[in-house]
Amino acid sequence: MAAWDLSVTVEDLGLDAPPVTISVASDLHIGGVILKLVEKTQIKQDWSDHALWWEQKQRWLLRTAWTLEKYGIHADAKLVFMPQHKPLRLGLPNGITLRLRVCFSNPVFQTVMGICRMLNIRHPEELSLLRPIEEKKKKKDKNLAPEIYDLTEVPLSSVSRPCLYNGMPAHFADSPEMEAIYKMLSVSQPPPAPEVIAKQYRPASVVDKAHINGRWLDSSRCLLQQGIQESDKLWLRFKYYATYDMDPKYDAVRLTQLYEQARWAILLEDIDCTEEEMMLFGALQYHISKVAQSEPQIMSNNPAMDDLDSALQSLEVKMEGEGSSASDLLENMTAPELTDYLKIFRPKRLTLKGYKQYWFKFQDTSISYFKSKEESIGEPIQMINLKGCEVAPDVNVAAQKFLIRLLIPAPEGMNEVYLRCENEQQYAQWMAGCRLGSKGKTLADSSFQSEIQSIRSFLAMQKTNSSSSSANASEESINTHSLVSPRYHKKYKPKQLTPRILDAYQNVAQLSLTDALMRFLQIWQALPDFGLAYVVVRFKGSRKDEVLGIAPNRLIRIDLSVGDVVKTWRYNNMKQWNVNWDIRQMAIEFEGNVNIAFSCVTADCKIVHEFIGGYIFMSTRSREKSETLNEELFHKLTGGHEAL
Amino acid sequence: MDDIDAMFSAMLGEMDLLTQSLGEETVPPEALSNTKKEVNYSIGFTDLNESLHELEGNDLDALMADLMADLNATEEKLATEIECLKAPSASQPDFPPPPKGLSIEPAPSHISPSSAGSRSSNVSTPVPSAASSLAPPPPSGAKPTTEEIEAQMKADKIKLALEKLKEAKVKKLVVKVLMNDGSSKTLMVDERQNVREVLDNMFEKSHCDCNVNWSICETNPELQLERAFEDHENLVDPLSAWTRDSENKVLFQERPEKYEVFKNPQNFYLWKKDKTTLRDMKDKDKELLIQENFCGTSIIVPDLEGVLHLREDGKKSWKQRLFQLRASGIYYVPKGKTKSSRDLVCFVQFDNVNVYYGKDFKSKYKAPTDFCFVLKHPQIQKESQYIKYLCCDDIWTMNLWVTGIRIAKYGASLYENFKTAEIKASNSVWTNRSTPSSSNQSTPSPTVKAKSPNQANGHATKPQPGPISQNPAPPPPPPPLAEVLPPPPPDPVLPPPPPPMAAKTASKPTPPKRNQPNNFPPPPLDMDNLPPPPPPPPTDDHLEAPPDFLPPPPPATGFNSLPPPPPSFGGVDHSLPPPPPDPVSLPPPPPDPVFVASGAPPPPPPPPPPPPAAPVATLRPAVRTSGSLKKVPPAPPKRTAPTQGGGGGGDFMSELMLAMRKKHADQ
């Protein structure tokens, strides 16, 4: 067979180096080509990751046993010899950018699996890559280039089987720097500065939200085929909102990143919520960041066990010693005393005008008050049982106003009572007591001290907010504007937000870090619009654009003019769906002879196809099979036509 | 705390007394025949409320005293009846009635070994536990040293004392429950019991079909409201909110809407679809809906939105508003605003309110329709601006909203409740088929029991995995299983439940372990005023020869043969010769299982002969193991009042135990 010259660009020789020309015959297999190439370059290095890329056809020549003839390669082919794994800048949900080596030759689905293995994220099928929104470079932002954390040194071989060491993959345990990176992945970030939130792109409408979904990469093709070059930036995001088998014990990174994605979705109004919900999200963010900063490496061990251990230890200490009688033990169970002069005001009653001072005593779940301390032995003037009451703070540190608003249920309705405290310390104690009382707990409850503590830290937050401008918030305190979306920056001042968030905070203040993260996710998942990916489509026979919402269990059709959901189709009623790749139209048939067809406007129909197939795939996962990912099925459901 | 201190030292003193007198103390305690008290037990709920209110400082002890007085009075009347039935048995004059709901318990050191003995017999050994309570139980393992014994005793004492303290604080109510047919049943509910347990109780008493629709409901005639309690709720709490002059009632009735959402989830989650689609929904799809909405990481609330009529504050008029239900509360769309979430105004959040059905609001409040529901704080009992009244166009919408609100408020608990109720229902069918004995209806309870503490403790955050289709699988209901369960918590030493219940409870809350503490039965509170109680059943004297003396099963019905038989059970089975003892009067059973299992209890002095209650309880294992009796075994212990579930105390106790065990190990 006749020999002919094949020129191949070898990337390792440099961009400007001329192509290496080798003499080949058409029956030479790709492996032979590579061998010849390597010999010719005279470079001694590990070439095992290298492969040939056929530029004109945009395909990798990965089958080394195939001959040039079989691939259809002739002398005019422009081939590039390069590594399959190249560095990529990867934006994570928490806003951190990593530089790591990813596979450019396998389908994106496998690339994501590789990334997730490296980052210790289980269930990579729920994530995917998308092209980031172009950042508008402003001149003054130049010095604010975000730091990039380099993971390219991680040997690829170590990624194949993640074995945990100290609760993290072994490659993260190598050096303190790597450990720091892992901590950044697995511990939620402190709340962003309000300006950072305000600066970020926020979708203003459903159509805006639809555009982001046009950016998802095709899971069945490789990065290079989709025009992604070395060191390009991509985002790694949870794509399918069907979180499966979340176990905080193994999913430190996954849980944290999902929380970060949810948090940003809330902050950037990617998903709508009510004001009340926003306050609760704010309170949870505050709590999570506080606990995350104070609790080092919580994920690796079980906090509940620690509690028990320490409880046992303290018990043992108490049991030691000569006089360890039961009454001693009992002593330890008794509630701390809480008595003081406070001022009371009943807004609804005419009998008491203004605030009056009495001697107050906290007992069990009730507050009693007396004329004075000396008379506190006898019958109280009144006893207020706090159980089931509503407690609201009304605090202004700058104005030294420490008010506890109580809404006490009674058979006739709710009675409003305000308690006025003199100072922070007093307020924190009585507020904590009132909160416990409203939950039917006494001061003996173990959470009393921590409750006081959390109230004080929240007050501290208000203090800094009111005294200094929000910009230079110290590390200790958090600007409340960091916890809510920009909409509320305009609506409320930070000090107006504080009591509202504090109000919501009292219900979550006792949660552990994991519980708080889970609670945040639960509330997020319970939002009506949760999990909806929007695409602007044109239904067959319709003259106007409409929006198709793709949810984990259904498709919805939204009328753009009204903004209302006009139709819902559930996947479990779906009989089949087809894509006509020529006219780029999707046709779906549901049970009961319901047929819909639409063309996609803001995203490729492959993306829509993949979304639907992907969700159907997610629903096939079951507990038994959870260990192995059925990749074949995923591609079958999402791959689409070969013609791609 | 001073009171508790005082009580505590008093108790310790009494305990010491008891320990000293242990040697001679062989007198079995009198059996209190509760069955008799029916007539006198007319303490309605109103009375109780009165007393409750008189003691505003929720001085439960005083309440108990009140109750005791009532009881004692009634018992005097019964004295003669009892006397002709039973020979007087020695009462225990040494011990005054334990003060205020506190019962004097046998010294703990005696409890542990004997209960351990009974435990083993429950599980495997064919030796009737009665034997172990007669003879000194074999020392378990190596003989403990004296120090160990002392330490153990001390630990036990502390534990017991703490237990008592907890027990003393437990609030109990006598509740009159109205039945569908207009009759009523009265039962004792303690604050640790949840509605599920009360329902089980009612199932026992009413012989109903136990289907999932049965509910305990509360009505408020003044506000014309009613609401079915959720199964995981505690009953005492909401009832304590009633006023003294309240005409509120507790009903036991079937409410199909209670769990409708799990039977036809499509009606709630796909309510926008047309009616035929909803009706023809396939079971598979229904299951999927439940899975999606109740088995995920978060509970999904039905997506409700619609125009409802809102009663304006203070005015007589009703105004239409567009409302939206979300997991976080009910919102409405303000005038001139869009439906977008950010514009919604919060109407109510569910933390502090319950949802009630309004009755006949058309005439009461001039509502547009009679399909109204109300949101209010459970403690509000009278007209108030804090009550929110909403009116729907039809009953369907009303049920949609009320159910939606319940899902938002109770979340996973609702589904847990349903699954438990379903197991209950299917078991009752199962057992009813296999054993004709009505008392066996309760047999499935073990399965449920295991769960109930969780529910009582609040929201179960994680729904149990697995499709509902698995639920109907009837768990093994045989009585033996039940006996392996943890012993019931210390039983109320308070006035025994009213008669109908007493008859039933006679068999059910008497687990085998019951007999252990009886070695030292504290005198029932009401003893003083009673004539000598009936003698223990003859079996007592010959405990070793058990089967012959076994009361003919089912004992539950047997008990009813006692003279003033409760109407419901009258003349079921008169074959039982000795009047069975009343379990309620018995001292609390051994402390909770954790403690029992703690191991290495010092060998106790030979326990005195068991009290009358023993035959029923102790012989049961014999029946089972020997198989000498073909009769249906007695109903297993039915409900365990949640020892552990009752507040945080349980955890503390087990921690204490662990700590002590650890200490021993160190020595």
PDB file of N, CA and C in Angstrom, chain B residues 61-125:
ATOM      1  N   ASP B  61     -51.321  18.509  91.721  1.00  0.00           N
ATOM      2  CA  ASP B  61     -51.471  17.691  92.916  1.00  0.00           C
ATOM      3  C   ASP B  61     -52.828  17.937  93.547  1.00  0.00           C
ATOM      4  N   ALA B  62     -53.167  19.177  93.581  1.00  0.00           N
ATOM      5  CA  ALA B  62     -54.449  19.509  94.167  1.00  0.00           C
ATOM      6  C   ALA B  62     -55.565  18.902  93.335  1.00  0.00           C
ATOM      7  N   LEU B  63     -55.380  18.949  92.071  1.00  0.00           N
ATOM      8  CA  LEU B  63     -56.383  18.350  91.198  1.00  0.00           C
ATOM      9  C   LEU B  63     -56.523  16.884  91.515  1.00  0.00           C
ATOM     10  N   MET B  64     -55.414  16.264  91.679  1.00  0.00           N
ATOM     11  CA  MET B  64     -55.436  14.851  91.981  1.00  0.00           C
ATOM     12  C   MET B  64     -56.181  14.617  93.280  1.00  0.00           C
ATOM     13  N   ALA B  65     -55.886  15.456  94.232  1.00  0.00           N
ATOM     14  CA  ALA B  65     -56.557  15.316  95.514  1.00  0.00           C
ATOM     15  C   ALA B  65     -58.060  15.415  95.306  1.00  0.00           C
ATOM     16  N   ASP B  66     -58.454  16.360  94.522  1.00  0.00           N
ATOM     17  CA  ASP B  66     -59.870  16.508  94.202  1.00  0.00           C
ATOM     18  C   ASP B  66     -60.432  15.213  93.652  1.00  0.00           C
ATOM     19  N   LEU B  67     -59.735  14.716  92.726  1.00  0.00           N
ATOM     20  CA  LEU B  67     -60.190  13.491  92.084  1.00  0.00           C
ATOM     21  C   LEU B  67     -60.273  12.366  93.097  1.00  0.00           C
ATOM     22  N   MET B  68     -59.276  12.342  93.924  1.00  0.00           N
ATOM     23  CA  MET B  68     -59.243  11.280  94.915  1.00  0.00           C
ATOM     24  C   MET B  68     -60.456  11.358  95.809  1.00  0.00           C
ATOM     25  N   ALA B  69     -60.785  12.548  96.181  1.00  0.00           N
ATOM     26  CA  ALA B  69     -61.931  12.717  97.049  1.00  0.00           C
ATOM     27  C   ALA B  69     -63.163  12.125  96.373  1.00  0.00           C
ATOM     28  N   ASP B  70     -63.329  12.444  95.155  1.00  0.00           N
ATOM     29  CA  ASP B  70     -64.454  11.914  94.408  1.00  0.00           C
ATOM     30  C   ASP B  70     -64.444  10.399  94.422  1.00  0.00           C
ATOM     31  N   LEU B  71     -63.289   9.920  94.167  1.00  0.00           N
ATOM     32  CA  LEU B  71     -63.125   8.481  94.078  1.00  0.00           C
ATOM     33  C   LEU B  71     -63.468   7.823  95.393  1.00  0.00           C
ATOM     34  N   ASN B  72     -62.905   8.388  96.408  1.00  0.00           N
ATOM     35  CA  ASN B  72     -63.101   7.793  97.715  1.00  0.00           C
ATOM     36  C   ASN B  72     -64.579   7.750  98.068  1.00  0.00           C
ATOM     37  N   ALA B  73     -65.220   8.824  97.763  1.00  0.00           N
ATOM     38  CA  ALA B  73     -66.641   8.872  98.053  1.00  0.00           C
ATOM     39  C   ALA B  73     -67.343   7.728  97.330  1.00  0.00           C
ATOM     40  N   THR B  74     -67.002   7.573  96.105  1.00  0.00           N
ATOM     41  CA  THR B  74     -67.698   6.538  95.351  1.00  0.00           C
ATOM     42  C   THR B  74     -67.337   5.158  95.872  1.00  0.00           C
ATOM     43  N   GLU B  75     -66.142   5.059  96.295  1.00  0.00           N
ATOM     44  CA  GLU B  75     -65.729   3.757  96.751  1.00  0.00           C
ATOM     45  C   GLU B  75     -66.451   3.343  98.021  1.00  0.00           C
ATOM     46  N   GLU B  76     -66.714   4.277  98.813  1.00  0.00           N
ATOM     47  CA  GLU B  76     -67.459   3.980 100.038  1.00  0.00           C
ATOM     48  C   GLU B  76     -68.797   3.362  99.699  1.00  0.00           C
ATOM     49  N   LYS B  77     -69.381   3.922  98.716  1.00  0.00           N
ATOM     50  CA  LYS B  77     -70.686   3.397  98.313  1.00  0.00           C
ATOM     51  C   LYS B  77     -70.559   1.953  97.868  1.00  0.00           C
ATOM     52  N   LEU B  78     -69.475   1.685  97.270  1.00  0.00           N
ATOM     53  CA  LEU B  78     -69.284   0.365  96.699  1.00  0.00           C
ATOM     54  C   LEU B  78     -68.856  -0.654  97.726  1.00  0.00           C
ATOM     55  N   ALA B  79     -68.477  -0.136  98.845  1.00  0.00           N
ATOM     56  CA  ALA B  79     -67.839  -1.002  99.825  1.00  0.00           C
ATOM     57  C   ALA B  79     -68.600  -2.294 100.037  1.00  0.00           C
ATOM     58  N   THR B  80     -69.857  -2.168 100.247  1.00  0.00           N
ATOM     59  CA  THR B  80     -70.644  -3.353 100.553  1.00  0.00           C
ATOM     60  C   THR B  80     -70.585  -4.351  99.414  1.00  0.00           C
ATOM     61  N   GLU B  81     -70.749  -3.845  98.272  1.00  0.00           N
ATOM     62  CA  GLU B  81     -70.717  -4.727  97.115  1.00  0.00           C
ATOM     63  C   GLU B  81     -69.445  -5.525  97.072  1.00  0.00           C
ATOM     64  N   ILE B  82     -68.410  -4.795  97.286  1.00  0.00           N
ATOM     65  CA  ILE B  82     -67.113  -5.456  97.196  1.00  0.00           C
ATOM     66  C   ILE B  82     -66.978  -6.491  98.292  1.00  0.00           C
ATOM     67  N   GLU B  83     -67.489  -6.120  99.413  1.00  0.00           N
ATOM     68  CA  GLU B  83     -67.317  -7.013 100.547  1.00  0.00           C
ATOM     69  C   GLU B  83     -67.965  -8.367 100.324  1.00  0.00           C
ATOM     70  N   CYS B  84     -69.127  -8.331  99.791  1.00  0.00           N
ATOM     71  CA  CYS B  84     -69.769  -9.624  99.613  1.00  0.00           C
ATOM     72  C   CYS B  84     -69.092 -10.434  98.513  1.00  0.00           C
ATOM     73  N   LEU B  85     -68.337  -9.775  97.761  1.00  0.00           N
ATOM     74  CA  LEU B  85     -67.632 -10.507  96.711  1.00  0.00           C
ATOM     75  C   LEU B  85     -66.345 -11.133  97.191  1.00  0.00           C
ATOM     76  N   LYS B  86     -65.656 -10.386  97.961  1.00  0.00           N
ATOM     77  CA  LYS B  86     -64.332 -10.848  98.296  1.00  0.00           C
ATOM     78  C   LYS B  86     -64.106 -10.794  99.795  1.00  0.00           C
ATOM     79  N   ALA B  87     -63.368 -11.742 100.223  1.00  0.00           N
ATOM     80  CA  ALA B  87     -62.984 -11.701 101.616  1.00  0.00           C
ATOM     81  C   ALA B  87     -62.008 -10.552 101.801  1.00  0.00           C
ATOM     82  N   PRO B  88     -62.076  -9.989 102.945  1.00  0.00           N
ATOM     83  CA  PRO B  88     -61.176  -8.862 103.168  1.00  0.00           C
ATOM     84  C   PRO B  88     -59.722  -9.321 103.113  1.00  0.00           C
ATOM     85  N   SER B  89     -58.980  -8.577 102.529  1.00  0.00           N
ATOM     86  CA  SER B  89     -57.550  -8.863 102.547  1.00  0.00           C
ATOM     87  C   SER B  89     -56.876  -7.769 103.345  1.00  0.00           C
ATOM     88  N   ALA B  90     -55.815  -8.172 103.916  1.00  0.00           N
ATOM     89  CA  ALA B  90     -55.144  -7.207 104.772  1.00  0.00           C
ATOM     90  C   ALA B  90     -54.760  -5.978 103.985  1.00  0.00           C
ATOM     91  N   SER B  91     -55.157  -4.920 104.472  1.00  0.00           N
ATOM     92  CA  SER B  91     -54.708  -3.691 103.827  1.00  0.00           C
ATOM     93  C   SER B  91     -53.415  -3.273 104.508  1.00  0.00           C
ATOM     94  N   GLN B  92     -52.900  -2.222 104.069  1.00  0.00           N
ATOM     95  CA  GLN B  92     -51.612  -1.830 104.615  1.00  0.00           C
ATOM     96  C   GLN B  92     -51.747  -0.509 105.335  1.00  0.00           C
ATOM     97  N   PRO B  93     -52.071  -0.611 106.550  1.00  0.00           N
ATOM     98  CA  PRO B  93     -52.336   0.613 107.290  1.00  0.00           C
ATOM     99  C   PRO B  93     -51.062   1.422 107.535  1.00  0.00           C
ATOM    100  N   ASP B  94     -49.962   0.740 107.429  1.00  0.00           N
ATOM    101  CA  ASP B  94     -48.710   1.444 107.709  1.00  0.00           C
ATOM    102  C   ASP B  94     -48.486   2.600 106.753  1.00  0.00           C
ATOM    103  N   PHE B  95     -48.981   2.379 105.622  1.00  0.00           N
ATOM    104  CA  PHE B  95     -48.661   3.382 104.614  1.00  0.00           C
ATOM    105  C   PHE B  95     -49.861   4.226 104.282  1.00  0.00           C
ATOM    106  N   PRO B  96     -49.699   5.437 104.578  1.00  0.00           N
ATOM    107  CA  PRO B  96     -50.779   6.354 104.181  1.00  0.00           C
ATOM    108  C   PRO B  96     -50.765   6.465 102.674  1.00  0.00           C
ATOM    109  N   PRO B  97     -51.857   6.905 102.175  1.00  0.00           N
ATOM    110  CA  PRO B  97     -51.874   7.048 100.719  1.00  0.00           C
ATOM    111  C   PRO B  97     -50.710   7.936 100.295  1.00  0.00           C
ATOM    112  N   PRO B  98     -50.079   7.543  99.313  1.00  0.00           N
ATOM    113  CA  PRO B  98     -48.940   8.355  98.867  1.00  0.00           C
ATOM    114  C   PRO B  98     -49.435   9.740  98.525  1.00  0.00           C
ATOM    115  N   PRO B  99     -48.653  10.651  98.838  1.00  0.00           N
ATOM    116  CA  PRO B  99     -49.112  12.019  98.632  1.00  0.00           C
ATOM    117  C   PRO B  99     -49.178  12.366  97.153  1.00  0.00           C
ATOM    118  N   LYS B 100     -50.207  13.002  96.844  1.00  0.00           N
ATOM    119  CA  LYS B 100     -50.339  13.706  95.556  1.00  0.00           C
ATOM    120  C   LYS B 100     -49.743  12.980  94.365  1.00  0.00           C
ATOM    121  N   GLY B 101     -50.380  11.972  94.017  1.00  0.00           N
ATOM    122  CA  GLY B 101     -49.966  11.373  92.743  1.00  0.00           C
ATOM    123  C   GLY B 101     -48.631  10.670  92.798  1.00  0.00           C
ATOM    124  N   LEU B 102     -47.990  10.772  93.911  1.00  0.00           N
ATOM    125  CA  LEU B 102     -46.732  10.045  94.016  1.00  0.00           C
ATOM    126  C   LEU B 102     -47.034   8.700  94.619  1.00  0.00           C
ATOM    127  N   SER B 103     -46.538   7.713  94.011  1.00  0.00           N
ATOM    128  CA  SER B 103     -46.780   6.424  94.611  1.00  0.00           C
ATOM    129  C   SER B 103     -45.494   5.950  95.250  1.00  0.00           C
ATOM    130  N   ILE B 104     -45.661   5.262  96.326  1.00  0.00           N
ATOM    131  CA  ILE B 104     -44.462   4.689  96.916  1.00  0.00           C
ATOM    132  C   ILE B 104     -44.176   3.410  96.190  1.00  0.00           C
ATOM    133  N   GLU B 105     -43.014   3.320  95.756  1.00  0.00           N
ATOM    134  CA  GLU B 105     -42.660   2.118  95.025  1.00  0.00           C
ATOM    135  C   GLU B 105     -41.791   1.240  95.872  1.00  0.00           C
ATOM    136  N   PRO B 106     -41.801   0.003  95.563  1.00  0.00           N
ATOM    137  CA  PRO B 106     -40.877  -0.891  96.247  1.00  0.00           C
ATOM    138  C   PRO B 106     -39.465  -0.398  95.999  1.00  0.00           C
ATOM    139  N   ALA B 107     -38.625  -0.768  96.919  1.00  0.00           N
ATOM    140  CA  ALA B 107     -37.247  -0.343  96.736  1.00  0.00           C
ATOM    141  C   ALA B 107     -36.750  -0.842  95.394  1.00  0.00           C
ATOM    142  N   PRO B 108     -36.092  -0.035  94.740  1.00  0.00           N
ATOM    143  CA  PRO B 108     -35.717  -0.354  93.365  1.00  0.00           C
ATOM    144  C   PRO B 108     -34.867  -1.603  93.273  1.00  0.00           C
ATOM    145  N   SER B 109     -34.088  -1.837  94.286  1.00  0.00           N
ATOM    146  CA  SER B 109     -33.191  -2.973  94.177  1.00  0.00           C
ATOM    147  C   SER B 109     -33.979  -4.264  94.000  1.00  0.00           C
ATOM    148  N   HIS B 110     -35.198  -4.226  94.444  1.00  0.00           N
ATOM    149  CA  HIS B 110     -35.980  -5.439  94.265  1.00  0.00           C
ATOM    150  C   HIS B 110     -36.592  -5.509  92.891  1.00  0.00           C
ATOM    151  N   ILE B 111     -36.746  -4.387  92.386  1.00  0.00           N
ATOM    152  CA  ILE B 111     -37.404  -4.382  91.078  1.00  0.00           C
ATOM    153  C   ILE B 111     -36.511  -4.992  90.024  1.00  0.00           C
ATOM    154  N   SER B 112     -35.333  -4.491  90.026  1.00  0.00           N
ATOM    155  CA  SER B 112     -34.519  -4.841  88.879  1.00  0.00           C
ATOM    156  C   SER B 112     -34.336  -6.338  88.708  1.00  0.00           C
ATOM    157  N   PRO B 113     -33.937  -7.016  89.760  1.00  0.00           N
ATOM    158  CA  PRO B 113     -33.707  -8.440  89.535  1.00  0.00           C
ATOM    159  C   PRO B 113     -34.971  -9.153  89.112  1.00  0.00           C
ATOM    160  N   SER B 114     -36.017  -8.870  89.797  1.00  0.00           N
ATOM    161  CA  SER B 114     -37.211  -9.646  89.485  1.00  0.00           C
ATOM    162  C   SER B 114     -37.718  -9.332  88.098  1.00  0.00           C
ATOM    163  N   SER B 115     -37.578  -8.101  87.758  1.00  0.00           N
ATOM    164  CA  SER B 115     -38.068  -7.795  86.418  1.00  0.00           C
ATOM    165  C   SER B 115     -37.161  -8.414  85.378  1.00  0.00           C
ATOM    166  N   ALA B 116     -35.914  -8.487  85.753  1.00  0.00           N
ATOM    167  CA  ALA B 116     -35.014  -9.132  84.814  1.00  0.00           C
ATOM    168  C   ALA B 116     -35.429 -10.578  84.633  1.00  0.00           C
ATOM    169  N   GLY B 117     -35.822 -11.165  85.747  1.00  0.00           N
ATOM    170  CA  GLY B 117     -36.274 -12.543  85.664  1.00  0.00           C
ATOM    171  C   GLY B 117     -37.466 -12.682  84.755  1.00  0.00           C
ATOM    172  N   SER B 118     -38.382 -11.806  84.959  1.00  0.00           N
ATOM    173  CA  SER B 118     -39.592 -11.936  84.160  1.00  0.00           C
ATOM    174  C   SER B 118     -39.266 -11.675  82.703  1.00  0.00           C
ATOM    175  N   ARG B 119     -38.328 -10.806  82.530  1.00  0.00           N
ATOM    176  CA  ARG B 119     -37.968 -10.482  81.152  1.00  0.00           C
ATOM    177  C   ARG B 119     -37.481 -11.737  80.444  1.00  0.00           C
ATOM    178  N   SER B 120     -36.625 -12.430  81.138  1.00  0.00           N
ATOM    179  CA  SER B 120     -36.083 -13.593  80.475  1.00  0.00           C
ATOM    180  C   SER B 120     -37.188 -14.602  80.183  1.00  0.00           C
ATOM    181  N   SER B 121     -38.091 -14.700  81.093  1.00  0.00           N
ATOM    182  CA  SER B 121     -39.147 -15.668  80.858  1.00  0.00           C
ATOM    183  C   SER B 121     -40.023 -15.228  79.697  1.00  0.00           C
ATOM    184  N   ASN B 122     -40.103 -13.960  79.551  1.00  0.00           N
ATOM    185  CA  ASN B 122     -40.906 -13.488  78.431  1.00  0.00           C
ATOM    186  C   ASN B 122     -40.284 -13.900  77.114  1.00  0.00           C
ATOM    187  N   VAL B 123     -39.024 -13.842  77.138  1.00  0.00           N
ATOM    188  CA  VAL B 123     -38.358 -14.031  75.872  1.00  0.00           C
ATOM    189  C   VAL B 123     -38.219 -15.500  75.526  1.00  0.00           C
ATOM    190  N   SER B 124     -37.673 -16.248  76.440  1.00  0.00           N
ATOM    191  CA  SER B 124     -37.407 -17.613  76.024  1.00  0.00           C
ATOM    192  C   SER B 124     -37.759 -18.647  77.100  1.00  0.00           C
ATOM    193  N   THR B 125     -37.256 -18.457  78.292  1.00  0.00           N
ATOM    194  CA  THR B 125     -37.402 -19.494  79.293  1.00  0.00           C
ATOM    195  C   THR B 125     -38.858 -19.820  79.576  1.00  0.00           C
TER     196      THR B 125
END
